[in-house]
Amino acid sequence: MKDRIHIRNTVKGNILVRYSLLIAAAVAVTTIVTGVILVSVLENHYIRLHASLYAELSSTVRGEKNSSEAFIAILSRFPHVRSTAIWTASGASVMAPETGPLSGVGPLSRTAGKNAMNGALKGKLGIVPAPNEGLVILIPILTHEGAVEGIVGLLEDDTELRKDIQFVQLTVAATVMSVGVLLYALLFGIFLKANQEQKKAADRLRKTFDVIVFAMSSLSGLRDQETGGHLERTQAYTEVLLNGLRRSAKFRKTLDKDYIKDIITSAPLHDIGKVGIADSILLKKGKLEPGELESMRQHTVLGGDLLAKAANKLPFPSSLTVAESIARHHHERWDGSGYPDGLAGESIPLAARVVSLADVYDALRSTRPYKKAYSHEDAVRIIREGRGTQFDPDLVDVFANVESRFAEIFDTMKFD
């Protein structure tokens, strides 16, 4: 049987921190991807919009009178144009520099340039970046019927354009980041509120469980007043043992706060099975006969089965599973000679091992019809003698360091 099936957060660490980081990562990725796409689209759109400003140049070179003068006049309004070329639809050069991008060497000789040229020949605006030189803009010259009869090529110094684009890109990036931060704040706020509600619900569930455990464990106390005091003291001993055990490197990771809480809460249920034992046996004034002793030992099975059935009614793991392992196995022995299943060593659930030692100490200190009460010193000696046979050696070592607290608990919680 697994030692650690109990109610707890299934995510290690602080769930609020983990999910806030998850939200932050999701928002960051979304923001970055959105920003990159927007910046890219915006850059292309901005360049194309800018290039369209030159479109009127094509209307001045259709062969009309004074077209060259008009072309030059319009061109003078664009101081960033460094070089100009004109081609016919067949590709013949009407005007072109001998070198540079517009000479047919460089950008216009590469695939991108050819694609832009082909686009211009189909009546579309062509744009080709010319690294270290500027921006090549190809403007189709259209007839009144819409046919392409030539192309105007411009080489523009795009330094200022790039600065404008960079400013717009930074503005867009800042805007997208701001939206991302606001989105994160909104999602985090929603998650924080949901987490707080979940914690409230979990706290209510825990308190409800604690009350149910108290009510169930009280059943034994109603039949035997000494059993009631025994249950309360055993719970207190259990807490002391667990806190001492948690300081051990061997158990530090196993005994988290939730598991400790589950064991402490469930400890009073270790004798819940006694509600199924006949009064003639449970309240007998004297030593039990072998048959009666065997019947008494059945309280471990009865209690375990009762709590297992209750746990199985729930669609999720709960503290009842820890309580079931305690009720069934708190009379197992480290050497395997215990009952009801004869488990040995670490196959005995840790919760049951802890409660077993606490249970035995209190039984030794208490007066029973068939025995006198032992002193604290004698109880400590007997438990130490059971190291490695009846009890987990690690638990006995911890007990040796905290046994004075056991004495204090017994003296302050003893019911006369």
Short mmCIF file of C-alpha atoms in Angstrom, two decimals:
data_model
loop_
_atom_site.label_atom_id
_atom_site.label_comp_id
_atom_site.label_asym_id
_atom_site.label_seq_id
_atom_site.Cartn_x
_atom_site.Cartn_y
_atom_site.Cartn_z
CA MET A 1 0.00 0.00 0.00
CA LYS A 2 1.31 3.40 -0.83
CA ASP A 3 2.37 5.40 2.19
CA ARG A 4 1.42 8.79 0.85
CA ILE A 5 -2.08 8.94 -0.59
CA HIS A 6 -3.54 11.98 1.06
CA ILE A 7 -5.25 15.26 0.38
CA ARG A 8 -2.76 17.89 -0.74
CA ASN A 9 -1.79 20.19 -3.58
CA THR A 10 -0.76 17.94 -6.47
CA VAL A 11 1.49 20.65 -7.87
CA LYS A 12 4.78 21.03 -6.03
CA GLY A 13 5.55 24.51 -4.81
CA ASN A 14 3.27 27.50 -4.62
CA ILE A 15 0.45 27.00 -7.10
CA LEU A 16 -0.19 30.75 -7.29
CA VAL A 17 3.41 31.46 -8.27
CA ARG A 18 3.50 28.59 -10.78
CA TYR A 19 0.32 29.58 -12.55
CA SER A 20 1.12 33.28 -12.50
CA LEU A 21 4.42 32.43 -14.22
CA LEU A 22 2.50 30.26 -16.69
CA ILE A 23 0.13 33.12 -17.44
CA ALA A 24 3.06 35.51 -17.76
CA ALA A 25 4.82 33.16 -20.19
CA ALA A 26 1.67 32.68 -22.27
CA VAL A 27 1.01 36.41 -22.41
CA ALA A 28 4.68 37.13 -23.20
CA VAL A 29 4.75 34.63 -26.08
CA THR A 30 1.45 35.94 -27.43
CA THR A 31 2.65 39.52 -27.10
CA ILE A 32 5.98 38.85 -28.80
CA VAL A 33 4.43 36.90 -31.68
CA THR A 34 1.72 39.52 -32.14
CA GLY A 35 4.28 42.32 -31.96
CA VAL A 36 6.59 40.69 -34.51
CA ILE A 37 3.72 40.09 -36.93
CA LEU A 38 2.34 43.61 -36.51
CA VAL A 39 5.76 45.21 -36.90
CA SER A 40 6.48 43.20 -40.04
CA VAL A 41 3.08 43.90 -41.59
CA LEU A 42 3.30 47.54 -40.60
CA GLU A 43 6.77 47.91 -42.10
CA ASN A 44 5.66 46.45 -45.44
CA HIS A 45 2.49 48.52 -45.45
CA TYR A 46 4.35 51.70 -44.52
CA ILE A 47 6.94 51.20 -47.28
CA ARG A 48 4.26 50.43 -49.86
CA LEU A 49 2.23 53.44 -48.77
CA HIS A 50 5.33 55.58 -49.01
CA ALA A 51 6.17 54.22 -52.47
CA SER A 52 2.66 54.98 -53.71
CA LEU A 53 3.45 58.69 -53.30
CA TYR A 54 5.60 58.40 -56.43
CA ALA A 55 2.80 56.94 -58.53
CA GLU A 56 2.00 60.27 -60.24
CA LEU A 57 5.43 60.18 -61.88
CA SER A 58 4.23 57.47 -64.25
CA SER A 59 1.51 59.75 -65.68
CA THR A 60 4.11 62.25 -66.92
CA VAL A 61 6.06 59.88 -69.14
CA ARG A 62 3.45 58.66 -71.62
CA GLY A 63 4.93 60.63 -74.50
CA GLU A 64 2.73 63.71 -74.11
CA LYS A 65 4.14 67.16 -74.84
CA ASN A 66 6.46 68.52 -72.19
CA SER A 67 6.31 65.21 -70.33
CA SER A 68 10.03 65.27 -69.56
CA GLU A 69 9.75 68.73 -68.05
CA ALA A 70 6.77 67.63 -65.96
CA PHE A 71 8.63 64.49 -64.88
CA ILE A 72 11.65 66.50 -63.77
CA ALA A 73 9.43 69.02 -62.00
CA ILE A 74 7.63 66.34 -60.05
CA LEU A 75 10.89 64.52 -59.34
CA SER A 76 12.35 67.67 -57.82
CA ARG A 77 9.71 67.47 -55.10
CA PHE A 78 11.28 64.25 -53.88
CA PRO A 79 14.75 65.16 -52.58
CA HIS A 80 15.44 61.63 -51.37
CA VAL A 81 15.51 60.20 -54.92
CA ARG A 82 19.15 59.53 -55.75
CA SER A 83 18.84 57.92 -59.17
CA THR A 84 16.19 57.43 -61.87
CA ALA A 85 15.61 55.02 -64.73
CA ILE A 86 12.87 54.42 -67.31
CA TRP A 87 12.24 51.22 -69.28
CA THR A 88 9.78 50.29 -71.97
CA ALA A 89 7.44 47.35 -71.46
CA SER A 90 9.76 45.27 -73.60
CA GLY A 91 12.64 46.01 -71.23
CA ALA A 92 14.51 48.52 -73.40
CA SER A 93 16.21 51.22 -71.37
CA VAL A 94 14.99 54.74 -72.10
CA MET A 95 16.97 56.26 -69.24
CA ALA A 96 19.19 54.45 -66.77
CA PRO A 97 22.49 55.02 -64.92
CA GLU A 98 25.48 52.93 -65.87
CA THR A 99 26.03 51.65 -62.35
CA GLY A 100 23.97 51.13 -59.24
CA PRO A 101 20.74 49.29 -58.55
CA LEU A 102 18.88 50.89 -61.48
CA SER A 103 21.52 49.85 -64.00
CA GLY A 104 20.22 46.31 -63.97
CA VAL A 105 23.12 45.20 -61.83
CA GLY A 106 22.60 44.52 -58.11
CA PRO A 107 19.06 44.24 -56.72
CA LEU A 108 17.40 44.25 -60.14
CA SER A 109 19.56 41.39 -61.32
CA ARG A 110 18.54 39.15 -58.42
CA THR A 111 15.37 37.14 -58.00
CA ALA A 112 13.71 39.73 -55.80
CA GLY A 113 14.41 42.44 -58.35
CA LYS A 114 13.17 40.31 -61.23
CA ASN A 115 10.00 39.47 -59.34
CA ALA A 116 9.43 43.15 -58.64
CA MET A 117 10.08 43.97 -62.30
CA ASN A 118 7.64 41.28 -63.40
CA GLY A 119 5.09 42.68 -60.98
CA ALA A 120 5.56 46.17 -62.38
CA LEU A 121 5.11 44.78 -65.87
CA LYS A 122 1.73 43.48 -64.70
CA GLY A 123 0.69 46.87 -63.39
CA LYS A 124 1.74 46.47 -59.76
CA LEU A 125 4.06 48.58 -57.65
CA GLY A 126 7.46 46.89 -57.23
CA ILE A 127 9.70 47.44 -54.20
CA VAL A 128 13.22 46.05 -53.75
CA PRO A 129 15.53 46.82 -50.77
CA ALA A 130 19.03 47.77 -51.95
CA PRO A 131 21.35 47.15 -48.97
CA ASN A 132 23.72 50.04 -48.23
CA GLU A 133 22.22 52.04 -51.12
CA GLY A 134 18.56 52.62 -50.42
CA LEU A 135 15.21 51.47 -51.72
CA VAL A 136 14.37 50.65 -55.35
CA ILE A 137 10.80 51.55 -56.32
CA LEU A 138 9.40 50.34 -59.65
CA ILE A 139 6.31 52.23 -60.87
CA PRO A 140 4.34 50.87 -63.85
CA ILE A 141 3.51 53.37 -66.63
CA LEU A 142 -0.08 52.66 -67.64
CA THR A 143 -2.00 53.68 -70.77
CA HIS A 144 -5.52 55.06 -70.50
CA GLU A 145 -6.73 51.53 -71.14
CA GLY A 146 -4.66 50.22 -68.20
CA ALA A 147 -1.98 48.46 -70.22
CA VAL A 148 1.64 48.66 -69.05
CA GLU A 149 3.82 50.50 -71.56
CA GLY A 150 6.84 51.11 -69.37
CA ILE A 151 8.36 51.29 -65.91
CA VAL A 152 9.81 54.16 -63.91
CA GLY A 153 12.59 53.07 -61.54
CA LEU A 154 13.67 55.17 -58.58
CA LEU A 155 16.52 54.66 -56.14
CA GLU A 156 15.60 56.41 -52.93
CA ASP A 157 17.74 57.20 -49.91
CA ASP A 158 15.62 55.49 -47.25
CA THR A 159 17.52 56.73 -44.18
CA GLU A 160 14.71 59.03 -43.03
CA LEU A 161 12.10 56.46 -44.01
CA ARG A 162 13.79 53.84 -41.88
CA LYS A 163 13.90 56.22 -38.93
CA ASP A 164 10.18 56.87 -39.31
CA ILE A 165 9.49 53.15 -39.57
CA GLN A 166 11.64 52.44 -36.52
CA PHE A 167 9.73 55.05 -34.52
CA VAL A 168 6.41 53.56 -35.56
CA GLN A 169 7.69 50.05 -34.80
CA LEU A 170 8.81 51.10 -31.32
CA THR A 171 5.47 52.77 -30.74
CA VAL A 172 3.62 49.65 -31.84
CA ALA A 173 5.90 47.42 -29.76
CA ALA A 174 5.37 49.59 -26.69
CA THR A 175 1.62 49.56 -27.27
CA VAL A 176 1.54 45.79 -27.69
CA MET A 177 3.66 45.34 -24.56
CA SER A 178 1.36 47.64 -22.61
CA VAL A 179 -1.65 45.66 -23.77
CA GLY A 180 0.21 42.48 -22.79
CA VAL A 181 0.88 43.81 -19.30
CA LEU A 182 -2.76 44.84 -18.92
CA LEU A 183 -3.86 41.43 -20.18
CA TYR A 184 -1.55 39.71 -17.70
CA ALA A 185 -2.86 41.88 -14.87
CA LEU A 186 -6.44 41.04 -15.86
CA LEU A 187 -5.80 37.29 -16.14
CA PHE A 188 -3.76 37.26 -12.94
CA GLY A 189 -6.54 39.10 -11.13
CA ILE A 190 -9.09 36.56 -12.35
CA PHE A 191 -6.83 33.65 -11.38
CA LEU A 192 -6.00 35.20 -8.00
CA LYS A 193 -9.68 35.58 -7.18
CA ALA A 194 -10.40 32.02 -8.31
CA ASN A 195 -7.43 30.76 -6.28
CA GLN A 196 -8.66 32.57 -3.18
CA GLU A 197 -12.12 31.07 -3.62
CA GLN A 198 -10.54 27.64 -4.10
CA LYS A 199 -8.51 28.07 -0.91
CA LYS A 200 -11.62 29.08 1.00
CA ALA A 201 -13.42 26.02 -0.30
CA ALA A 202 -10.44 23.82 0.60
CA ASP A 203 -10.30 25.33 4.09
CA ARG A 204 -14.00 24.71 4.57
CA LEU A 205 -13.54 21.13 3.36
CA ARG A 206 -10.62 20.63 5.75
CA LYS A 207 -12.58 22.03 8.70
CA THR A 208 -15.55 19.86 7.78
CA PHE A 209 -13.28 16.82 7.65
CA ASP A 210 -11.74 17.70 11.03
CA VAL A 211 -15.21 17.95 12.59
CA ILE A 212 -16.25 14.62 11.06
CA VAL A 213 -13.06 12.98 12.36
CA PHE A 214 -13.70 14.42 15.81
CA ALA A 215 -17.27 13.13 15.76
CA MET A 216 -16.22 9.67 14.56
CA SER A 217 -13.37 9.33 17.04
CA SER A 218 -15.71 10.42 19.83
CA LEU A 219 -17.74 7.26 19.26
CA SER A 220 -15.01 5.26 20.96
CA GLY A 221 -14.86 7.74 23.81
CA LEU A 222 -18.59 7.45 24.43
CA ARG A 223 -18.19 3.75 25.16
CA ASP A 224 -15.00 4.07 27.19
CA GLN A 225 -14.05 7.34 28.87
CA GLU A 226 -10.42 6.24 29.16
CA THR A 227 -10.36 5.53 25.44
CA GLY A 228 -11.42 9.12 24.81
CA GLY A 229 -8.52 10.56 26.79
CA HIS A 230 -6.22 8.07 25.13
CA LEU A 231 -7.25 9.33 21.67
CA GLU A 232 -6.54 12.96 22.50
CA ARG A 233 -3.16 12.20 24.02
CA THR A 234 -2.20 9.92 21.14
CA GLN A 235 -2.92 12.73 18.73
CA ALA A 236 -0.67 15.07 20.74
CA TYR A 237 2.16 12.50 20.88
CA THR A 238 1.81 11.97 17.14
CA GLU A 239 2.32 15.66 16.46
CA VAL A 240 5.46 15.76 18.61
CA LEU A 241 6.90 12.70 16.85
CA LEU A 242 6.15 14.05 13.38
CA ASN A 243 7.74 17.42 14.10
CA GLY A 244 10.85 15.66 15.36
CA LEU A 245 10.87 13.26 12.43
CA ARG A 246 10.59 16.10 9.93
CA ARG A 247 13.92 17.48 11.10
CA SER A 248 15.54 14.28 9.84
CA ALA A 249 16.97 14.52 6.32
CA LYS A 250 15.53 11.08 5.56
CA PHE A 251 11.93 12.18 6.10
CA ARG A 252 12.08 15.90 5.30
CA LYS A 253 10.77 15.53 1.76
CA THR A 254 8.19 12.89 2.64
CA LEU A 255 6.69 14.74 5.58
CA ASP A 256 5.38 17.94 4.04
CA LYS A 257 2.96 20.12 5.98
CA ASP A 258 -0.11 18.62 4.33
CA TYR A 259 0.90 15.05 5.11
CA ILE A 260 1.71 15.94 8.72
CA LYS A 261 -1.67 17.61 9.05
CA ASP A 262 -3.40 14.54 7.59
CA ILE A 263 -1.67 12.18 10.03
CA ILE A 264 -2.34 14.37 13.07
CA THR A 265 -5.99 14.81 12.11
CA SER A 266 -6.44 11.09 11.43
CA ALA A 267 -4.61 9.79 14.51
CA PRO A 268 -7.73 9.78 16.78
CA LEU A 269 -9.40 7.39 14.33
CA HIS A 270 -6.91 4.60 14.96
CA ASP A 271 -9.32 2.84 17.34
CA ILE A 272 -12.54 3.64 15.46
CA GLY A 273 -12.98 -0.08 14.78
CA LYS A 274 -13.66 -0.65 18.49
CA VAL A 275 -17.23 0.54 17.94
CA GLY A 276 -17.77 -2.89 16.39
CA ILE A 277 -16.39 -4.80 19.38
CA ALA A 278 -18.85 -6.24 21.87
CA ASP A 279 -19.07 -4.48 25.24
CA SER A 280 -18.43 -7.80 26.97
CA ILE A 281 -14.96 -7.76 25.44
CA LEU A 282 -14.26 -4.03 25.19
CA LEU A 283 -15.25 -3.29 28.81
CA LYS A 284 -14.13 -6.56 30.38
CA LYS A 285 -12.59 -6.14 33.83
CA GLY A 286 -9.71 -8.50 33.44
CA LYS A 287 -7.39 -10.17 30.98
CA LEU A 288 -8.95 -11.27 27.71
CA GLU A 289 -9.17 -14.94 26.79
CA PRO A 290 -7.44 -16.02 23.52
CA GLY A 291 -10.74 -15.97 21.60
CA GLU A 292 -11.66 -12.60 23.04
CA LEU A 293 -8.20 -11.27 22.23
CA GLU A 294 -8.63 -12.37 18.63
CA SER A 295 -11.99 -10.59 18.49
CA MET A 296 -10.44 -7.45 19.96
CA ARG A 297 -7.72 -7.53 17.31
CA GLN A 298 -10.43 -7.35 14.67
CA HIS A 299 -10.93 -3.67 15.53
CA THR A 300 -8.04 -2.92 13.15
CA VAL A 301 -9.81 -4.64 10.26
CA LEU A 302 -13.20 -3.17 11.16
CA GLY A 303 -11.77 0.34 11.40
CA GLY A 304 -9.75 0.00 8.21
CA ASP A 305 -12.70 -1.35 6.24
CA LEU A 306 -15.01 1.35 7.56
CA LEU A 307 -12.67 4.17 6.56
CA ALA A 308 -11.79 2.51 3.24
CA LYS A 309 -15.47 2.35 2.31
CA ALA A 310 -15.86 6.01 3.22
CA ALA A 311 -12.77 6.96 1.19
CA ASN A 312 -14.05 5.01 -1.82
CA LYS A 313 -17.20 7.11 -1.84
CA LEU A 314 -15.12 10.12 -2.79
CA PRO A 315 -14.03 10.64 -6.42
CA PHE A 316 -10.64 11.96 -5.31
CA PRO A 317 -7.86 10.99 -2.83
CA SER A 318 -8.58 12.27 0.67
CA SER A 319 -7.23 12.18 4.21
CA LEU A 320 -9.53 9.24 4.84
CA THR A 321 -6.99 7.10 3.00
CA VAL A 322 -4.35 8.09 5.56
CA ALA A 323 -6.84 7.42 8.36
CA GLU A 324 -7.61 3.98 6.88
CA SER A 325 -3.90 3.02 6.82
CA ILE A 326 -3.53 4.12 10.45
CA ALA A 327 -6.64 2.28 11.68
CA ARG A 328 -5.67 -0.94 9.92
CA HIS A 329 -1.93 -1.03 10.53
CA HIS A 330 -1.20 0.66 13.87
CA HIS A 331 -0.67 -2.77 15.47
CA GLU A 332 1.83 -3.98 12.86
CA ARG A 333 5.38 -4.56 14.12
CA TRP A 334 8.68 -3.65 12.48
CA ASP A 335 9.78 -7.31 12.49
CA GLY A 336 6.55 -8.48 10.81
CA SER A 337 5.02 -10.22 13.84
CA GLY A 338 2.14 -7.76 14.22
CA TYR A 339 -1.43 -7.84 12.96
CA PRO A 340 -3.68 -7.87 10.96
CA ASP A 341 -1.51 -8.26 7.83
CA GLY A 342 1.91 -9.09 9.23
CA LEU A 343 3.58 -6.19 7.42
CA ALA A 344 7.24 -5.53 8.19
CA GLY A 345 9.70 -2.64 7.96
CA GLU A 346 8.93 0.19 5.61
CA SER A 347 6.05 -1.72 4.04
CA ILE A 348 4.12 -0.52 7.09
CA PRO A 349 2.71 2.93 6.23
CA LEU A 350 4.71 5.69 7.91
CA ALA A 351 1.56 7.19 9.41
CA ALA A 352 0.74 3.86 11.08
CA ARG A 353 4.31 3.48 12.39
CA VAL A 354 4.15 6.89 14.06
CA VAL A 355 0.73 6.36 15.63
CA SER A 356 1.76 2.88 16.76
CA LEU A 357 4.57 4.22 18.95
CA ALA A 358 2.36 7.00 20.31
CA ASP A 359 -0.40 4.47 21.04
CA VAL A 360 1.90 2.08 22.88
CA TYR A 361 3.42 4.82 25.04
CA ASP A 362 0.00 5.95 26.22
CA ALA A 363 -1.16 2.38 26.78
CA LEU A 364 1.91 1.71 28.93
CA ARG A 365 1.32 4.84 31.01
CA SER A 366 -2.39 4.13 31.53
CA THR A 367 -4.04 1.88 34.09
CA ARG A 368 -6.05 -1.01 32.65
CA PRO A 369 -8.17 -3.66 34.41
CA TYR A 370 -5.53 -6.22 33.54
CA LYS A 371 -2.40 -4.16 34.32
CA LYS A 372 -1.01 -1.32 36.35
CA ALA A 373 0.29 1.94 34.86
CA TYR A 374 3.99 2.13 34.07
CA SER A 375 6.11 5.13 34.96
CA HIS A 376 7.42 7.38 32.23
CA GLU A 377 10.92 5.98 32.70
CA ASP A 378 9.72 2.39 32.36
CA ALA A 379 7.64 3.26 29.29
CA VAL A 380 10.67 4.89 27.66
CA ARG A 381 12.80 1.84 28.47
CA ILE A 382 10.27 -0.58 26.97
CA ILE A 383 9.97 1.46 23.77
CA ARG A 384 13.75 1.65 23.43
CA GLU A 385 13.95 -2.11 23.87
CA GLY A 386 11.48 -2.46 21.01
CA ARG A 387 13.77 -0.60 18.60
CA GLY A 388 14.07 -2.65 15.41
CA THR A 389 11.61 -5.33 16.59
CA GLN A 390 8.34 -3.63 17.42
CA PHE A 391 9.15 -0.10 16.32
CA ASP A 392 10.81 1.72 13.43
CA PRO A 393 14.41 2.40 14.59
CA ASP A 394 14.30 5.95 13.21
CA LEU A 395 11.14 6.66 15.19
CA VAL A 396 12.64 5.35 18.41
CA ASP A 397 15.66 7.61 17.89
CA VAL A 398 13.37 10.61 17.46
CA PHE A 399 11.32 9.52 20.48
CA ALA A 400 14.48 9.44 22.59
CA ASN A 401 14.99 13.13 21.85
CA VAL A 402 11.41 14.20 22.62
CA GLU A 403 10.32 11.74 25.34
CA SER A 404 10.12 14.54 27.92
CA ARG A 405 7.35 16.12 25.85
CA PHE A 406 5.46 12.83 26.01
CA ALA A 407 5.60 12.97 29.81
CA GLU A 408 4.29 16.54 29.80
CA ILE A 409 1.40 15.62 27.50
CA PHE A 410 0.40 12.63 29.64
CA ASP A 411 0.49 14.66 32.86
CA THR A 412 -1.48 17.62 31.48
CA MET A 413 -4.08 15.60 29.53
CA LYS A 414 -4.67 12.76 31.97
CA PHE A 415 -8.35 12.26 32.87
CA ASP A 416 -8.98 10.99 36.38
#
